[in-house]
Tab-separated table of C-alpha atoms and ligand atoms in Angstrom:
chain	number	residue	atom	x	y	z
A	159	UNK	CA	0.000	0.000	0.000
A	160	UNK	CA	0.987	3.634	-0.443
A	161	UNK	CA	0.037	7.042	0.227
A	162	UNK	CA	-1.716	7.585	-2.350
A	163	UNK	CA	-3.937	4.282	-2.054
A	164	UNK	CA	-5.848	5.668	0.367
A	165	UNK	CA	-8.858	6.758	-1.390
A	166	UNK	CA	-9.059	3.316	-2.352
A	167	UNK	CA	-9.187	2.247	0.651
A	168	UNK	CA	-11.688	4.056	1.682
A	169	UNK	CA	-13.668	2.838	-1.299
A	170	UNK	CA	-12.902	-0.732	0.081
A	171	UNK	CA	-14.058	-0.547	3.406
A	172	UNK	CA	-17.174	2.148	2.669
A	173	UNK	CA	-18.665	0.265	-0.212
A	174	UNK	CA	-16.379	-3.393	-0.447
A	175	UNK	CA	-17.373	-4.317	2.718
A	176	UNK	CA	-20.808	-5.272	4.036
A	177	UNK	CA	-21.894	-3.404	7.550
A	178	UNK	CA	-21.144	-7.032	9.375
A	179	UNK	CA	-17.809	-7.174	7.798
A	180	UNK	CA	-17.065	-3.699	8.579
A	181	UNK	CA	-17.573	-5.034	12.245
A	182	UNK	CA	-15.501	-7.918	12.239
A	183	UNK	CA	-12.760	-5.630	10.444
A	184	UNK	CA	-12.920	-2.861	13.203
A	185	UNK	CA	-15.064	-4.700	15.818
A	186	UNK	CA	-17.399	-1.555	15.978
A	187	UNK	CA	-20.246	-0.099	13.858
A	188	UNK	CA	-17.977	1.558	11.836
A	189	UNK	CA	-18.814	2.888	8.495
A	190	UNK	CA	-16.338	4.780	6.953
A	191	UNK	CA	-12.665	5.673	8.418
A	192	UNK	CA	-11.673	9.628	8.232
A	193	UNK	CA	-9.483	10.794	5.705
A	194	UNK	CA	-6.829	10.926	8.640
A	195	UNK	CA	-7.202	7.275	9.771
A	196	UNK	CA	-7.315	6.386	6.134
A	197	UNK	CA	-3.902	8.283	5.483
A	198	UNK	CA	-2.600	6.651	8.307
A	199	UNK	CA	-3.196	3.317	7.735
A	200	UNK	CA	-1.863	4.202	4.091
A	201	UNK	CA	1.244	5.554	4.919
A	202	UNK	CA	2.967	2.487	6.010
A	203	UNK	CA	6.771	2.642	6.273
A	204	UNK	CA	7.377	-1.563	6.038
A	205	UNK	CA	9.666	-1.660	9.379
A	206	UNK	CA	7.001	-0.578	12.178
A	207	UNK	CA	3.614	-0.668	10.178
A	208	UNK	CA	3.451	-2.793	7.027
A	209	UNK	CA	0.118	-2.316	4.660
A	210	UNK	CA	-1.197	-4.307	1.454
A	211	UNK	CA	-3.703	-3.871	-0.775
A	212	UNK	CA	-5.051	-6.047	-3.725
A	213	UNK	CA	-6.819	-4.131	-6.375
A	214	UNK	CA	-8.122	-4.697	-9.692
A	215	UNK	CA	-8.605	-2.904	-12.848
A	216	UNK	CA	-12.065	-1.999	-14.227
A	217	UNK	CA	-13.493	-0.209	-17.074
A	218	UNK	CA	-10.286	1.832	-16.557
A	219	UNK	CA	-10.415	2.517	-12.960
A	220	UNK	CA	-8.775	0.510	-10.726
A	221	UNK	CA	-10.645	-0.661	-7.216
A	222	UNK	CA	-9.257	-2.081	-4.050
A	223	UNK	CA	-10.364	-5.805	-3.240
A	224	UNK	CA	-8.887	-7.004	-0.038
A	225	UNK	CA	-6.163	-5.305	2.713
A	226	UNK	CA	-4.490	-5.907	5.318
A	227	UNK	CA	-1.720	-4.765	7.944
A	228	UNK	CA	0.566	-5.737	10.563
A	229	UNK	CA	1.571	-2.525	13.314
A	230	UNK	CA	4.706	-3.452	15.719
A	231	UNK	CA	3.078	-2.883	19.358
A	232	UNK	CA	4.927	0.056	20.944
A	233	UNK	CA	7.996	-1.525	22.622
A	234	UNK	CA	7.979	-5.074	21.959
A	235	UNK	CA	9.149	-7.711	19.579
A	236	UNK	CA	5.293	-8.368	18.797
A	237	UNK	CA	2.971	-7.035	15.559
A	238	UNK	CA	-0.783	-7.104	15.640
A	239	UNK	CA	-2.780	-7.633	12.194
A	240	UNK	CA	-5.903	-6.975	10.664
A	241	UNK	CA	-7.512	-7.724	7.483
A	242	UNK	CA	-10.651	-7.709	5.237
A	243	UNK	CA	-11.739	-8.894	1.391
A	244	UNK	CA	-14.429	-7.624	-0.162
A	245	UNK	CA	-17.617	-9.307	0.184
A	246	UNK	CA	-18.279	-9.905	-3.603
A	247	UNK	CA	-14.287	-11.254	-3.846
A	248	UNK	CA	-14.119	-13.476	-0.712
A	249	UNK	CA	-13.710	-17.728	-1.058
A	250	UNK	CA	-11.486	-17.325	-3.736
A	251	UNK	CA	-8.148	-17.763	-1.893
A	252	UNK	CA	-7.107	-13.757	-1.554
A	253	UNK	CA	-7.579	-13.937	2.163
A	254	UNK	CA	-5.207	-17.027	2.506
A	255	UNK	CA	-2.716	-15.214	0.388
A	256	UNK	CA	-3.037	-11.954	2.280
A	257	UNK	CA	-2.349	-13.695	5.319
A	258	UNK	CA	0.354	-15.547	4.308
A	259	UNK	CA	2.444	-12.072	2.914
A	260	UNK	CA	1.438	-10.717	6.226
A	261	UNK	CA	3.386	-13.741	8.693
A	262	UNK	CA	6.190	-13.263	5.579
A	263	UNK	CA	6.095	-9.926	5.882
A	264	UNK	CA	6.642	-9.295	9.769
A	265	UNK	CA	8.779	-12.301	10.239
A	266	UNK	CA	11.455	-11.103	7.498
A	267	UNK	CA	11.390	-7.424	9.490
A	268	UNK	CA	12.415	-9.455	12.810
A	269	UNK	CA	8.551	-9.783	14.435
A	270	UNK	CA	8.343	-12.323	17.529
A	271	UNK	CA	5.174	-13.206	16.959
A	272	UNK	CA	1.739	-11.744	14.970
A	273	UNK	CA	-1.459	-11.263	17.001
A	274	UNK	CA	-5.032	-10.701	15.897
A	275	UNK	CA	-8.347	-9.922	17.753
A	276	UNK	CA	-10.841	-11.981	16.452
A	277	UNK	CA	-15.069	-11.300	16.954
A	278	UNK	CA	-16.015	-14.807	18.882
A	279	UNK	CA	-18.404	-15.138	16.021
A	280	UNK	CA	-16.296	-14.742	13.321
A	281	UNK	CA	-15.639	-18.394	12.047
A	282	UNK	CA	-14.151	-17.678	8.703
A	283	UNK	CA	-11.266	-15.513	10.127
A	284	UNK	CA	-11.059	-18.033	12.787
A	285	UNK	CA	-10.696	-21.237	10.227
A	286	UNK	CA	-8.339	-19.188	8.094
A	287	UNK	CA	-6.100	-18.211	10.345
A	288	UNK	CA	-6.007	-21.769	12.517
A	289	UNK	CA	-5.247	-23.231	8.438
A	290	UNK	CA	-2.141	-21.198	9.059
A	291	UNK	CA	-1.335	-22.150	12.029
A	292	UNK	CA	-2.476	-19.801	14.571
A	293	UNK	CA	-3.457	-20.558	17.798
A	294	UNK	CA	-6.848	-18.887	18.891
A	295	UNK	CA	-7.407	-18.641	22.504
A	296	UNK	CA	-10.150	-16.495	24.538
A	297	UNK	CA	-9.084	-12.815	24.751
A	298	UNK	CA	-7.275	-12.021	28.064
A	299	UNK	CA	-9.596	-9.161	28.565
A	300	UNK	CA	-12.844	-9.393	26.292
A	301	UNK	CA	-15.161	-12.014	26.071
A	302	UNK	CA	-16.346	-11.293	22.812
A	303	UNK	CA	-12.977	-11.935	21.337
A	304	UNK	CA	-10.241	-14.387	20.576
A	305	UNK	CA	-6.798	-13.685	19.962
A	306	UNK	CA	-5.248	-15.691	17.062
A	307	UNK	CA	-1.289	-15.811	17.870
A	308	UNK	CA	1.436	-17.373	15.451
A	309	UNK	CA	5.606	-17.475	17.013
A	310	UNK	CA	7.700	-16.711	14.156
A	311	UNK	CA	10.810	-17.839	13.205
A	312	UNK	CA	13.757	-15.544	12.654
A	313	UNK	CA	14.672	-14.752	8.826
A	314	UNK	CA	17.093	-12.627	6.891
A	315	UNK	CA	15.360	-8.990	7.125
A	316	UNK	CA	13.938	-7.829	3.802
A	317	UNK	CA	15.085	-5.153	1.451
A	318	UNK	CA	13.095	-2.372	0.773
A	319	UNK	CA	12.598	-3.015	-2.710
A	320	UNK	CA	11.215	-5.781	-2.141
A	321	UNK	CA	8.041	-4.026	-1.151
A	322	UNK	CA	7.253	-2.548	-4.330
B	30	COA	C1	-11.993	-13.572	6.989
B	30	COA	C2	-11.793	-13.147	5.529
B	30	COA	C3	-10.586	-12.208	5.465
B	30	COA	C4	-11.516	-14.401	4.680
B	30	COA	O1	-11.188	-13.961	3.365
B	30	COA	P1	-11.435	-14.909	2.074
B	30	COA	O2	-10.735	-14.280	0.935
B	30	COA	O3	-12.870	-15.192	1.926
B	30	COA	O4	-10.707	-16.248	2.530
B	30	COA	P2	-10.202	-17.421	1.577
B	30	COA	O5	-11.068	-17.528	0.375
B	30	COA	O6	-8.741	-17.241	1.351
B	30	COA	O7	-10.463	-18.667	2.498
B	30	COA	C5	-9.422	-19.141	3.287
B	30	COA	C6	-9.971	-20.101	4.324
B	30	COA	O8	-10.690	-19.369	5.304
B	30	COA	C7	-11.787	-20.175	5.763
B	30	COA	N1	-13.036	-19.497	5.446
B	30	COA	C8	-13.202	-18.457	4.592
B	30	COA	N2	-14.523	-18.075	4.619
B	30	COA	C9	-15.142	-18.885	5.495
B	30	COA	C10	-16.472	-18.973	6.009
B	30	COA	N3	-17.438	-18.121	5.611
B	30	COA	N4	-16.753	-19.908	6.949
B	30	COA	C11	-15.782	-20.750	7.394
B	30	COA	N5	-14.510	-20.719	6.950
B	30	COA	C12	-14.196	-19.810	6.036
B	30	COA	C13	-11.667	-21.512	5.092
B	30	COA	O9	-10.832	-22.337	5.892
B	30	COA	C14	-10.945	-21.140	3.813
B	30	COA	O10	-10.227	-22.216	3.263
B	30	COA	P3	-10.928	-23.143	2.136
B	30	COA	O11	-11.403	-22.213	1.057
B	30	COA	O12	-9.828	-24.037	1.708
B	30	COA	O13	-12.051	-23.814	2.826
B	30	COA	C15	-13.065	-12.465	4.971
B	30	COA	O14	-14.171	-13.292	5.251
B	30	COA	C16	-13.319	-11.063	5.518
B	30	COA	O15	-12.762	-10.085	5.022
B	30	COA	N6	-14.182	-10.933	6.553
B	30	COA	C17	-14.564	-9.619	7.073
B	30	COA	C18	-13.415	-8.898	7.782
B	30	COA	C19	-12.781	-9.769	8.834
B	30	COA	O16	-13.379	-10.676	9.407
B	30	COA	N7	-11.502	-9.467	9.137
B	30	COA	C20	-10.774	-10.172	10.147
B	30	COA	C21	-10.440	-9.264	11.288
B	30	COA	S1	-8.733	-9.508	11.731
């Protein structure tokens, strides 16, 4: 993802995504980010915060299908992620490969291990995530949540380029 992705993003989650989706993405009633959270979440620098999006070209225009991120929690060897596909463009394998460039991704920058809060009730990200092995346990501190956790193994840090 980059900067100027945003607006595409935005797209993504304010149309892409259905209202339940939106919840399981953000785990509130959220309907569409502000153009600061939006730059934010765009404006990834691959080290701290990585960012993907998966787009596709349309009658000229191109439109955002799927992202997802990984953030390093302030201070520690640990990243959380998130993620979403469109609701016309899920079951066709782009969450399983977004997932899998994510635990690439963060383990190639150094990351301990990758954490994700999970609704209780969301069984797809739930099987998807245990198909790559991550455990999901109860939530320390919510019970409407599980927390998906995968230990990585260290690798040979990235180059940039191979970002873009
Ligand atoms: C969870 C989500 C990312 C899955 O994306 P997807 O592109 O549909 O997933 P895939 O097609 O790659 O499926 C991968 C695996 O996930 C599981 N899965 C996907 N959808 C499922 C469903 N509705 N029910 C049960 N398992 C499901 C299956 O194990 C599937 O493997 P299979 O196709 O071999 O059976 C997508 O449903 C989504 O964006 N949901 C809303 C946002 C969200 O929940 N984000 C997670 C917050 S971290």
């Amino acid at each position: 993802m980059r900067p100027q992705d945003a607006s595409l993003l935005g797209e993504l989650f304010e149309h892409g995504l259905s209202p339940a989706a939106r919840r399981q993405r953000f785990h509130a009633a959220v309907r569409c980010l502000s153009p600061v959270q939006l730059a934010w979440l765009a404006n990834a620098d691959f080290r701290c915060h990585a960012a993907f999006i998966v787009t596709r070209q349309a009658g000229g225009l191109e439109h955002a299908v799927a992202e997802g991120c990984w953030v390093r929690s302030g201070g520690t060897a640990d990243a959380e992620f998130a993620m979403s596909v469109a609701d016309a463009w899920q079951h066709q394998g782009i969450g399983q490969h977004l997932l899998h460039t994510l635990v690439c991704t963060a383990r190639a920058q150094g990351i301990g291990s990758l954490q994700g809060d999970v609704l209780a009730g969301n069984l797809a990200m739930q099987a998807l995530a245990g198909s790559q092995q991550f455990d999901c346990k109860p939530h320390p501190d919510d019970d409407h949540l599980l927390r998906a956790t995968l230990a990585l193994a260290p690798q040979p840090v990235l180059s940039a380029a191979w970002f873009h």
